[in-house]
Amino acid sequence: MAGAGPDADDPSPWVARWLPEAAAMAGRGRLLDFACGRGRHTRLASECGYAALALDRDPACLALNQLPGVEARTTDLEAGAWEWGAERFAVIVITRYLFRPRLDLLLARLADGGCLIYETFAQGHGRYGRPSRPAHLLAADELFAAARRAALRVCAFEQGMLEAPRPAVIQRMVAWRSTRPQRLR
């Protein structure tokens, strides 16, 4: 995937870049790593001192329960009702995953002052590999539009072609939920 380091277990450079910023702005409330896979971002969050909820359908994610502050669960991310109550998260990390029927619900789970860090594949990626079905590829500006619908403040948005470590077409975004003016540096 675009954004992965040389090793598939390395955190995405996009997430690694923005997670410390999220800690500075949103604090260290609980982080949700949605569709966490083997937990490359959950591990990074744990190292940064976050308490984290890691969700994936693959039972391999349960190994993440050994990390300090991590609760990992296996679940079908796409079927049935939302089963995580009304909890709101200080940070939500989503990479390499898109399921549009859950997108607005996920964005609504972001706490006031919270940060969304999202990176996934976009239209045009199919020529380089999987995923290639339109249901799994973002349309131009789609992530930005979803953030605006959810009244999030977008502070970073990119879409286009990455050459390394493998060619990929992606969209990635960092957005905040805040009723206060954004702090500038």
PDB file of N, CA and C in Angstrom, residues 108-149:
ATOM      1  N   ALA A 108     -18.695  10.506  13.078  1.00  0.00           N
ATOM      2  CA  ALA A 108     -19.501  10.983  14.204  1.00  0.00           C
ATOM      3  C   ALA A 108     -18.932  10.524  15.549  1.00  0.00           C
ATOM      4  N   ARG A 109     -18.081   9.518  15.558  1.00  0.00           N
ATOM      5  CA  ARG A 109     -17.485   8.998  16.795  1.00  0.00           C
ATOM      6  C   ARG A 109     -16.263   9.800  17.231  1.00  0.00           C
ATOM      7  N   LEU A 110     -15.920  10.840  16.498  1.00  0.00           N
ATOM      8  CA  LEU A 110     -14.776  11.675  16.836  1.00  0.00           C
ATOM      9  C   LEU A 110     -15.186  12.695  17.898  1.00  0.00           C
ATOM     10  N   ALA A 111     -14.456  12.727  19.008  1.00  0.00           N
ATOM     11  CA  ALA A 111     -14.754  13.646  20.107  1.00  0.00           C
ATOM     12  C   ALA A 111     -14.467  15.087  19.702  1.00  0.00           C
ATOM     13  N   ASP A 112     -15.066  16.029  20.437  1.00  0.00           N
ATOM     14  CA  ASP A 112     -14.735  17.432  20.211  1.00  0.00           C
ATOM     15  C   ASP A 112     -13.249  17.622  20.500  1.00  0.00           C
ATOM     16  N   GLY A 113     -12.564  18.266  19.594  1.00  0.00           N
ATOM     17  CA  GLY A 113     -11.121  18.423  19.700  1.00  0.00           C
ATOM     18  C   GLY A 113     -10.354  17.242  19.149  1.00  0.00           C
ATOM     19  N   GLY A 114     -11.083  16.218  18.682  1.00  0.00           N
ATOM     20  CA  GLY A 114     -10.453  14.987  18.199  1.00  0.00           C
ATOM     21  C   GLY A 114      -9.928  15.100  16.781  1.00  0.00           C
ATOM     22  N   CYS A 115      -9.063  14.159  16.433  1.00  0.00           N
ATOM     23  CA  CYS A 115      -8.358  14.162  15.153  1.00  0.00           C
ATOM     24  C   CYS A 115      -8.635  12.878  14.373  1.00  0.00           C
ATOM     25  N   LEU A 116      -8.960  13.028  13.117  1.00  0.00           N
ATOM     26  CA  LEU A 116      -9.113  11.908  12.190  1.00  0.00           C
ATOM     27  C   LEU A 116      -7.881  11.863  11.293  1.00  0.00           C
ATOM     28  N   ILE A 117      -7.252  10.695  11.224  1.00  0.00           N
ATOM     29  CA  ILE A 117      -6.121  10.476  10.316  1.00  0.00           C
ATOM     30  C   ILE A 117      -6.541   9.341   9.391  1.00  0.00           C
ATOM     31  N   TYR A 118      -6.702   9.639   8.104  1.00  0.00           N
ATOM     32  CA  TYR A 118      -7.258   8.665   7.158  1.00  0.00           C
ATOM     33  C   TYR A 118      -6.372   8.627   5.917  1.00  0.00           C
ATOM     34  N   GLU A 119      -6.108   7.411   5.453  1.00  0.00           N
ATOM     35  CA  GLU A 119      -5.337   7.222   4.218  1.00  0.00           C
ATOM     36  C   GLU A 119      -5.808   5.926   3.561  1.00  0.00           C
ATOM     37  N   THR A 120      -6.265   6.020   2.318  1.00  0.00           N
ATOM     38  CA  THR A 120      -6.672   4.803   1.620  1.00  0.00           C
ATOM     39  C   THR A 120      -6.598   5.008   0.109  1.00  0.00           C
ATOM     40  N   PHE A 121      -6.969   3.984  -0.602  1.00  0.00           N
ATOM     41  CA  PHE A 121      -6.825   3.960  -2.055  1.00  0.00           C
ATOM     42  C   PHE A 121      -7.905   4.787  -2.741  1.00  0.00           C
ATOM     43  N   ALA A 122      -7.563   5.294  -3.917  1.00  0.00           N
ATOM     44  CA  ALA A 122      -8.474   6.138  -4.684  1.00  0.00           C
ATOM     45  C   ALA A 122      -8.583   5.627  -6.117  1.00  0.00           C
ATOM     46  N   GLN A 123      -9.584   6.165  -6.818  1.00  0.00           N
ATOM     47  CA  GLN A 123      -9.797   5.775  -8.212  1.00  0.00           C
ATOM     48  C   GLN A 123      -8.512   5.933  -9.008  1.00  0.00           C
ATOM     49  N   GLY A 124      -8.257   4.937  -9.843  1.00  0.00           N
ATOM     50  CA  GLY A 124      -7.029   4.901 -10.614  1.00  0.00           C
ATOM     51  C   GLY A 124      -6.035   3.901 -10.057  1.00  0.00           C
ATOM     52  N   HIS A 125      -6.250   3.483  -8.802  1.00  0.00           N
ATOM     53  CA  HIS A 125      -5.320   2.538  -8.188  1.00  0.00           C
ATOM     54  C   HIS A 125      -5.385   1.159  -8.834  1.00  0.00           C
ATOM     55  N   GLY A 126      -6.524   0.784  -9.386  1.00  0.00           N
ATOM     56  CA  GLY A 126      -6.703  -0.550  -9.955  1.00  0.00           C
ATOM     57  C   GLY A 126      -5.646  -0.948 -10.967  1.00  0.00           C
ATOM     58  N   ARG A 127      -5.058  -0.002 -11.653  1.00  0.00           N
ATOM     59  CA  ARG A 127      -4.027  -0.354 -12.639  1.00  0.00           C
ATOM     60  C   ARG A 127      -2.738  -0.811 -11.970  1.00  0.00           C
ATOM     61  N   TYR A 128      -2.605  -0.588 -10.650  1.00  0.00           N
ATOM     62  CA  TYR A 128      -1.384  -0.970  -9.937  1.00  0.00           C
ATOM     63  C   TYR A 128      -1.575  -2.183  -9.035  1.00  0.00           C
ATOM     64  N   GLY A 129      -2.813  -2.614  -8.852  1.00  0.00           N
ATOM     65  CA  GLY A 129      -3.063  -3.769  -7.993  1.00  0.00           C
ATOM     66  C   GLY A 129      -4.380  -3.634  -7.271  1.00  0.00           C
ATOM     67  N   ARG A 130      -4.529  -4.433  -6.237  1.00  0.00           N
ATOM     68  CA  ARG A 130      -5.749  -4.426  -5.456  1.00  0.00           C
ATOM     69  C   ARG A 130      -5.668  -3.357  -4.381  1.00  0.00           C
ATOM     70  N   PRO A 131      -6.807  -2.807  -3.999  1.00  0.00           N
ATOM     71  CA  PRO A 131      -8.136  -3.054  -4.535  1.00  0.00           C
ATOM     72  C   PRO A 131      -8.328  -2.373  -5.885  1.00  0.00           C
ATOM     73  N   SER A 132      -9.249  -2.933  -6.649  1.00  0.00           N
ATOM     74  CA  SER A 132      -9.522  -2.370  -7.967  1.00  0.00           C
ATOM     75  C   SER A 132     -11.012  -2.116  -8.190  1.00  0.00           C
ATOM     76  N   ARG A 133     -11.856  -2.660  -7.323  1.00  0.00           N
ATOM     77  CA  ARG A 133     -13.301  -2.437  -7.472  1.00  0.00           C
ATOM     78  C   ARG A 133     -13.667  -1.030  -7.016  1.00  0.00           C
ATOM     79  N   PRO A 134     -14.532  -0.355  -7.755  1.00  0.00           N
ATOM     80  CA  PRO A 134     -14.924   1.012  -7.392  1.00  0.00           C
ATOM     81  C   PRO A 134     -15.450   1.142  -5.959  1.00  0.00           C
ATOM     82  N   ALA A 135     -16.078   0.097  -5.435  1.00  0.00           N
ATOM     83  CA  ALA A 135     -16.599   0.157  -4.067  1.00  0.00           C
ATOM     84  C   ALA A 135     -15.490   0.354  -3.039  1.00  0.00           C
ATOM     85  N   HIS A 136     -14.262   0.032  -3.417  1.00  0.00           N
ATOM     86  CA  HIS A 136     -13.139   0.130  -2.480  1.00  0.00           C
ATOM     87  C   HIS A 136     -12.170   1.259  -2.819  1.00  0.00           C
ATOM     88  N   LEU A 137     -12.575   2.126  -3.740  1.00  0.00           N
ATOM     89  CA  LEU A 137     -11.706   3.225  -4.171  1.00  0.00           C
ATOM     90  C   LEU A 137     -12.436   4.557  -4.024  1.00  0.00           C
ATOM     91  N   LEU A 138     -11.802   5.504  -3.382  1.00  0.00           N
ATOM     92  CA  LEU A 138     -12.397   6.823  -3.216  1.00  0.00           C
ATOM     93  C   LEU A 138     -12.448   7.579  -4.537  1.00  0.00           C
ATOM     94  N   ALA A 139     -13.539   8.283  -4.761  1.00  0.00           N
ATOM     95  CA  ALA A 139     -13.644   9.193  -5.905  1.00  0.00           C
ATOM     96  C   ALA A 139     -12.861  10.467  -5.574  1.00  0.00           C
ATOM     97  N   ALA A 140     -12.569  11.252  -6.583  1.00  0.00           N
ATOM     98  CA  ALA A 140     -11.838  12.508  -6.382  1.00  0.00           C
ATOM     99  C   ALA A 140     -12.520  13.353  -5.305  1.00  0.00           C
ATOM    100  N   ASP A 141     -11.749  13.811  -4.354  1.00  0.00           N
ATOM    101  CA  ASP A 141     -12.207  14.693  -3.272  1.00  0.00           C
ATOM    102  C   ASP A 141     -13.242  14.070  -2.336  1.00  0.00           C
ATOM    103  N   GLU A 142     -13.489  12.777  -2.431  1.00  0.00           N
ATOM    104  CA  GLU A 142     -14.553  12.149  -1.636  1.00  0.00           C
ATOM    105  C   GLU A 142     -14.291  12.241  -0.134  1.00  0.00           C
ATOM    106  N   LEU A 143     -13.087  12.009   0.282  1.00  0.00           N
ATOM    107  CA  LEU A 143     -12.759  12.064   1.707  1.00  0.00           C
ATOM    108  C   LEU A 143     -12.929  13.491   2.247  1.00  0.00           C
ATOM    109  N   PHE A 144     -12.492  14.458   1.474  1.00  0.00           N
ATOM    110  CA  PHE A 144     -12.651  15.860   1.849  1.00  0.00           C
ATOM    111  C   PHE A 144     -14.137  16.193   2.017  1.00  0.00           C
ATOM    112  N   ALA A 145     -14.956  15.752   1.072  1.00  0.00           N
ATOM    113  CA  ALA A 145     -16.396  16.027   1.132  1.00  0.00           C
ATOM    114  C   ALA A 145     -17.031  15.369   2.358  1.00  0.00           C
ATOM    115  N   ALA A 146     -16.614  14.152   2.690  1.00  0.00           N
ATOM    116  CA  ALA A 146     -17.153  13.467   3.872  1.00  0.00           C
ATOM    117  C   ALA A 146     -16.812  14.238   5.145  1.00  0.00           C
ATOM    118  N   ALA A 147     -15.604  14.757   5.217  1.00  0.00           N
ATOM    119  CA  ALA A 147     -15.200  15.541   6.387  1.00  0.00           C
ATOM    120  C   ALA A 147     -16.032  16.811   6.503  1.00  0.00           C
ATOM    121  N   ARG A 148     -16.283  17.456   5.412  1.00  0.00           N
ATOM    122  CA  ARG A 148     -17.090  18.681   5.437  1.00  0.00           C
ATOM    123  C   ARG A 148     -18.528  18.372   5.864  1.00  0.00           C
ATOM    124  N   ARG A 149     -19.092  17.257   5.364  1.00  0.00           N
ATOM    125  CA  ARG A 149     -20.450  16.857   5.789  1.00  0.00           C
ATOM    126  C   ARG A 149     -20.509  16.655   7.298  1.00  0.00           C
TER     127      ARG A 149
END
